[in-house]
XYZ file of C-alpha atoms in Angstrom:
353
model
C 0.000 0.000 0.000
C 2.966 2.296 -0.602
C 1.476 5.398 -2.236
C 3.746 6.827 -4.957
C 4.144 10.469 -5.907
C 1.328 11.852 -8.031
C -1.621 9.892 -6.619
C -2.480 12.618 -4.094
C -2.260 16.357 -4.762
C 0.266 18.611 -3.048
C -2.056 20.347 -0.501
C -3.462 17.027 0.736
C 0.009 15.464 0.852
C 1.248 18.442 2.871
C -1.695 18.155 5.278
C -0.999 14.441 5.711
C 2.623 15.341 6.361
C 1.555 17.674 9.177
C -0.638 14.930 10.670
C 2.216 12.436 10.419
C 4.706 14.848 12.000
C 2.348 15.521 14.895
C 1.744 11.805 15.424
C 5.470 11.091 15.350
C 6.086 13.812 17.950
C 3.435 12.268 20.204
C 4.864 8.806 19.569
C 8.373 9.915 20.518
C 7.070 11.097 23.873
C 4.938 7.999 24.360
C 7.780 5.668 23.410
C 9.840 7.063 26.283
C 7.319 5.419 28.624
C 7.164 2.157 26.688
C 10.851 1.540 26.103
C 12.669 -0.102 28.984
C 15.627 -2.403 29.412
C 13.637 -5.226 27.829
C 12.045 -3.574 24.811
C 14.535 -0.874 23.819
C 17.128 -3.322 22.410
C 14.408 -5.135 20.461
C 12.506 -2.230 18.912
C 15.098 -1.742 16.176
C 14.957 -5.466 15.475
C 11.159 -5.295 15.139
C 11.569 -2.582 12.487
C 14.116 -4.709 10.610
C 11.874 -7.769 10.803
C 8.924 -5.799 9.404
C 11.149 -4.568 6.568
C 12.165 -8.148 5.779
C 8.649 -9.592 5.857
C 7.327 -6.743 3.694
C 9.543 -8.111 0.924
C 7.552 -11.361 0.971
C 4.556 -10.627 -1.231
C 2.007 -13.456 -1.081
C -0.736 -14.121 -3.678
C -4.251 -13.189 -2.561
C -6.304 -13.210 -5.778
C -5.868 -13.589 -9.518
C -3.009 -11.302 -10.491
C -2.823 -9.594 -7.074
C -0.478 -9.976 -4.122
C -0.179 -8.536 -0.650
C 2.451 -8.075 2.016
C 2.636 -7.362 5.716
C 1.981 -3.781 6.815
C 3.292 -4.471 10.314
C 1.427 -1.969 12.468
C -0.378 -4.625 14.499
C 2.757 -6.708 14.972
C 4.833 -3.744 16.127
C 2.159 -2.389 18.487
C 1.645 -5.741 20.207
C 5.340 -6.564 20.533
C 6.752 -3.193 21.642
C 3.749 -0.901 22.285
C 1.605 1.380 20.106
C 3.793 4.505 20.321
C 6.964 2.585 19.600
C 5.067 0.650 16.936
C 4.272 3.834 15.015
C 7.968 4.712 15.072
C 8.993 1.212 13.937
C 6.786 1.254 10.844
C 7.755 4.870 10.103
C 11.451 3.957 10.130
C 10.706 1.157 7.655
C 8.763 3.500 5.355
C 11.552 6.087 5.484
C 14.208 3.520 4.566
C 12.060 2.138 1.749
C 11.387 5.570 0.304
C 14.973 6.827 0.459
C 16.946 3.707 -0.419
C 14.588 1.572 -2.480
C 12.359 4.142 -4.228
C 9.324 2.401 -2.732
C 6.664 4.941 -1.755
C 6.893 8.544 -2.912
C 8.869 11.036 -0.878
C 6.187 13.718 -1.273
C 3.711 11.012 -0.237
C 5.694 10.023 2.856
C 3.206 11.779 5.133
C 0.351 9.929 3.427
C 2.117 6.598 3.839
C 2.974 7.174 7.495
C -0.589 8.284 8.233
C -2.032 5.273 6.418
C 0.421 2.442 7.019
C 1.975 3.380 10.366
C -0.576 5.403 12.321
C -3.849 3.887 11.129
C -2.778 0.254 11.347
C -1.150 0.685 14.751
C -3.994 2.630 16.358
C -6.762 0.407 14.990
C -4.908 -2.818 15.743
C -3.980 -1.883 19.292
C -7.495 -0.654 20.093
C -8.980 -3.937 18.850
C -6.281 -5.937 20.612
C -6.796 -4.276 24.007
C -10.566 -4.597 23.712
C -10.354 -8.326 23.021
C -7.761 -9.006 25.696
C -10.107 -7.524 28.304
C -12.926 -9.954 27.474
C -10.966 -13.084 26.575
C -9.610 -15.497 29.219
C -6.391 -14.246 30.745
C -4.160 -16.727 28.941
C -1.267 -16.495 26.531
C -3.367 -18.086 23.807
C -5.794 -15.192 24.088
C -2.989 -12.809 23.161
C -2.397 -14.760 19.957
C -6.128 -14.812 19.132
C -6.432 -11.075 19.792
C -3.343 -10.469 17.648
C -4.954 -12.309 14.745
C -8.168 -10.282 14.927
C -6.376 -6.974 15.415
C -4.120 -7.510 12.401
C -7.037 -8.726 10.290
C -9.003 -5.514 10.868
C -6.059 -3.121 10.620
C -5.449 -3.722 6.902
C -8.935 -2.884 5.541
C -8.923 0.069 7.959
C -5.831 1.356 6.161
C -7.616 0.824 2.845
C -10.529 2.936 4.114
C -8.168 5.730 5.172
C -6.444 5.708 1.781
C -9.853 5.965 0.114
C -10.743 8.958 2.298
C -7.432 10.649 1.505
C -7.977 9.981 -2.182
C -11.505 11.386 -1.961
C -10.028 14.618 -0.604
C -6.960 14.984 -2.800
C -6.945 12.392 -5.563
C -5.417 13.624 -8.810
C -7.657 11.605 -11.161
C -11.403 11.644 -11.698
C -12.328 8.138 -10.555
C -15.520 7.234 -8.713
C -14.819 7.036 -4.984
C -17.325 4.212 -4.710
C -15.322 2.127 -7.185
C -12.064 2.923 -5.403
C -13.524 2.038 -1.993
C -15.044 -1.232 -3.193
C -11.857 -2.369 -4.909
C -9.481 -1.249 -2.159
C -11.441 -2.657 0.767
C -12.282 -5.879 -1.059
C -8.709 -6.834 -1.911
C -7.306 -5.635 1.420
C -9.719 -7.786 3.392
C -7.982 -10.732 1.719
C -4.542 -9.236 2.389
C -5.620 -8.782 6.005
C -5.934 -12.558 6.358
C -2.271 -12.951 5.448
C -1.356 -10.102 7.806
C -3.291 -11.798 10.598
C -1.602 -15.163 10.087
C 1.908 -13.660 10.033
C 1.196 -11.489 13.081
C -0.359 -14.282 15.144
C 2.438 -16.723 14.318
C 5.151 -14.196 15.178
C 3.531 -13.044 18.424
C 2.843 -16.644 19.411
C 6.452 -17.628 18.761
C 7.824 -14.797 20.908
C 5.332 -15.500 23.712
C 6.350 -19.166 23.736
C 9.987 -18.225 24.336
C 9.962 -14.862 26.135
C 6.456 -13.679 27.136
C 8.038 -10.902 29.186
C 9.180 -9.257 25.937
C 5.663 -8.933 24.489
C 4.215 -5.547 25.418
C 0.644 -6.675 24.837
C 0.990 -9.664 27.175
C 2.030 -7.695 30.232
C -0.244 -7.865 33.240
C -2.235 -10.827 31.938
C -1.217 -13.308 34.609
C -4.302 -14.969 36.051
C -4.632 -14.361 39.781
C -5.105 -17.358 42.048
C -8.557 -17.466 43.671
C -9.262 -18.523 47.254
C -12.657 -19.372 48.718
C -13.208 -17.397 51.919
C -16.556 -17.711 53.737
C -18.092 -19.131 50.588
C -16.839 -16.337 48.314
C -13.999 -16.341 45.798
C -11.379 -13.667 46.405
C -7.980 -12.919 44.875
C -5.123 -14.596 46.682
C -2.339 -12.307 47.939
C 0.235 -11.633 45.266
C 3.281 -13.843 45.650
C 6.768 -12.474 45.626
C 8.109 -12.724 42.094
C 10.705 -15.442 41.634
C 14.159 -14.256 40.658
C 14.626 -14.281 36.911
C 17.624 -16.347 35.784
C 20.416 -14.434 34.145
C 19.941 -16.445 30.935
C 16.295 -15.410 30.756
C 17.122 -11.778 31.370
C 19.510 -11.675 28.451
C 18.109 -10.380 25.178
C 21.135 -11.359 23.135
C 19.851 -14.776 22.049
C 16.446 -13.415 21.035
C 18.042 -10.471 19.224
C 20.483 -12.646 17.280
C 17.781 -15.163 16.394
C 15.479 -12.406 15.153
C 18.215 -10.736 13.133
C 19.264 -14.005 11.492
C 15.630 -14.770 10.639
C 15.219 -11.291 9.119
C 18.372 -11.687 7.021
C 17.260 -15.090 5.738
C 13.772 -13.821 4.867
C 15.038 -10.706 3.072
C 18.181 -12.220 1.564
C 16.882 -15.603 0.438
C 13.164 -16.260 0.871
C 12.206 -12.943 -0.772
C 13.388 -14.309 -4.139
C 10.394 -16.648 -4.114
C 7.832 -13.947 -3.268
C 4.938 -13.266 -5.614
C 5.799 -10.959 -8.513
C 2.165 -9.869 -8.961
C 1.318 -6.216 -8.188
C 0.161 -5.574 -4.648
C -3.325 -4.459 -3.728
C -2.895 -0.727 -4.301
C -0.896 -1.199 -7.519
C -3.561 -3.513 -8.924
C -6.458 -1.227 -8.010
C -4.589 1.848 -9.279
C -3.932 0.214 -12.637
C -7.425 -1.235 -13.047
C -9.278 1.937 -12.002
C -6.920 4.489 -13.561
C -5.715 6.053 -10.323
C -2.147 5.888 -11.586
C -2.703 8.150 -14.605
C -0.739 10.991 -13.008
C 1.846 8.946 -11.142
C 5.223 10.678 -11.117
C 8.660 9.048 -11.311
C 10.246 8.521 -7.924
C 12.783 11.152 -6.894
C 15.261 8.391 -6.037
C 14.541 6.141 -9.006
C 18.271 6.124 -9.776
C 19.169 4.863 -6.299
C 21.653 1.951 -6.373
C 19.014 -0.102 -4.511
C 15.910 1.030 -6.419
C 13.233 -1.662 -6.835
C 14.983 -3.876 -4.266
C 17.944 -4.790 -6.412
C 21.584 -3.787 -6.413
C 22.542 -1.744 -9.453
C 24.977 -3.341 -11.923
C 24.467 -6.863 -10.525
C 22.809 -8.837 -13.324
C 22.000 -11.990 -11.366
C 18.460 -11.385 -10.085
C 18.771 -13.740 -7.126
C 22.041 -12.199 -5.937
C 20.901 -8.634 -6.631
C 17.620 -8.965 -4.744
C 19.118 -10.941 -1.887
C 21.951 -8.482 -1.363
C 19.500 -5.554 -1.449
C 17.378 -7.276 1.178
C 20.363 -7.885 3.442
C 21.475 -4.264 3.078
C 17.945 -3.092 3.847
C 17.721 -5.191 7.000
C 21.134 -3.981 8.145
C 20.412 -0.304 7.554
C 16.956 -0.534 9.143
C 18.188 -2.256 12.287
C 20.993 0.291 12.688
C 18.776 3.336 12.120
C 15.944 1.921 14.214
C 18.202 0.895 17.075
C 19.838 4.332 17.080
C 16.467 6.091 17.241
C 15.211 3.918 20.080
C 18.505 4.132 21.973
C 18.234 7.936 21.867
C 14.594 7.830 23.008
C 15.471 5.418 25.811
C 18.489 7.536 26.797
C 16.299 10.634 27.082
C 13.972 8.754 29.404
C 16.902 7.608 31.522
C 18.282 11.144 31.678
C 14.853 12.526 32.608
C 14.421 9.931 35.366
C 17.875 10.717 36.716
C 17.241 14.450 36.650
C 13.900 14.221 38.424
C 15.025 13.521 42.007
C 17.902 15.969 41.693
C 15.544 18.712 40.629
C 13.281 18.007 43.555
C 16.244 18.013 45.959
C 17.452 21.368 44.670
C 13.955 22.794 44.998
C 13.746 21.636 48.600
């Protein structure tokens, strides 16, 4: 659903850019509360993993493919504010390095693919977690439903943006029907990938899943014929091996490199949902060439390498590496600011007293 330059007019793109900038500012502040010693080292890895899986287009209908958007996955693993930043980092890297998603449309893409998917998915996820049994399996079920709904929600938002600032005269009803229809199918793939990934992390390190925190079921005792919560037990010391994130981080990075560097070669070559709808309905009549179309990594291949498998695989590996470095740097800075603020707090109070 990467919107290229020319689909949306300049005033609407600028307005979307303002919305995206405001949301990113809010997310930076919110991420300071979400990122701790457990999640901060992994947030950059989540961004890299989303980048890798987005290279794996899967067929959803005749001549159409889809790929992960990642908002639901990021929000559930590291929190909604951090999730917005994760997907935004991916979109920025794709636009600058790979000419995927217009640079003038970056605000549109962040609003649609990062903000909408994350907000909708996390709202659905939290609502379901409150009513489902307090078990780890419920987190996986809620993840599936949240991801499933987040993709057509993004399609609806794109349709609304196009209704406001589309550059071609195409019936909004036709655009909405086509976009929502195909992205409901893509949402199924998104849901499966999200549920499998969240379930895998929960099985190994449930403490690293933001959405699973506080879901431990309290022991009930019968007192005078009534069930009451048992007193909370002292938490058992966590083994050093379990506290270490290194194994999880390395495993995730290796998986991302394999997906982007090898598995991506076997991804569907069919146009994705937006590309297909744009071509069929004529939305792409005024599409403009990408500003970075001459990038050495444009179209997810390395320039001057003729072997398609090697070119695409190397581009994927480079993309994962750059994304994990940029993402980790961003989240380290955000985490550092929180640490500095926490350290400054007591001192400020002491000086005031």
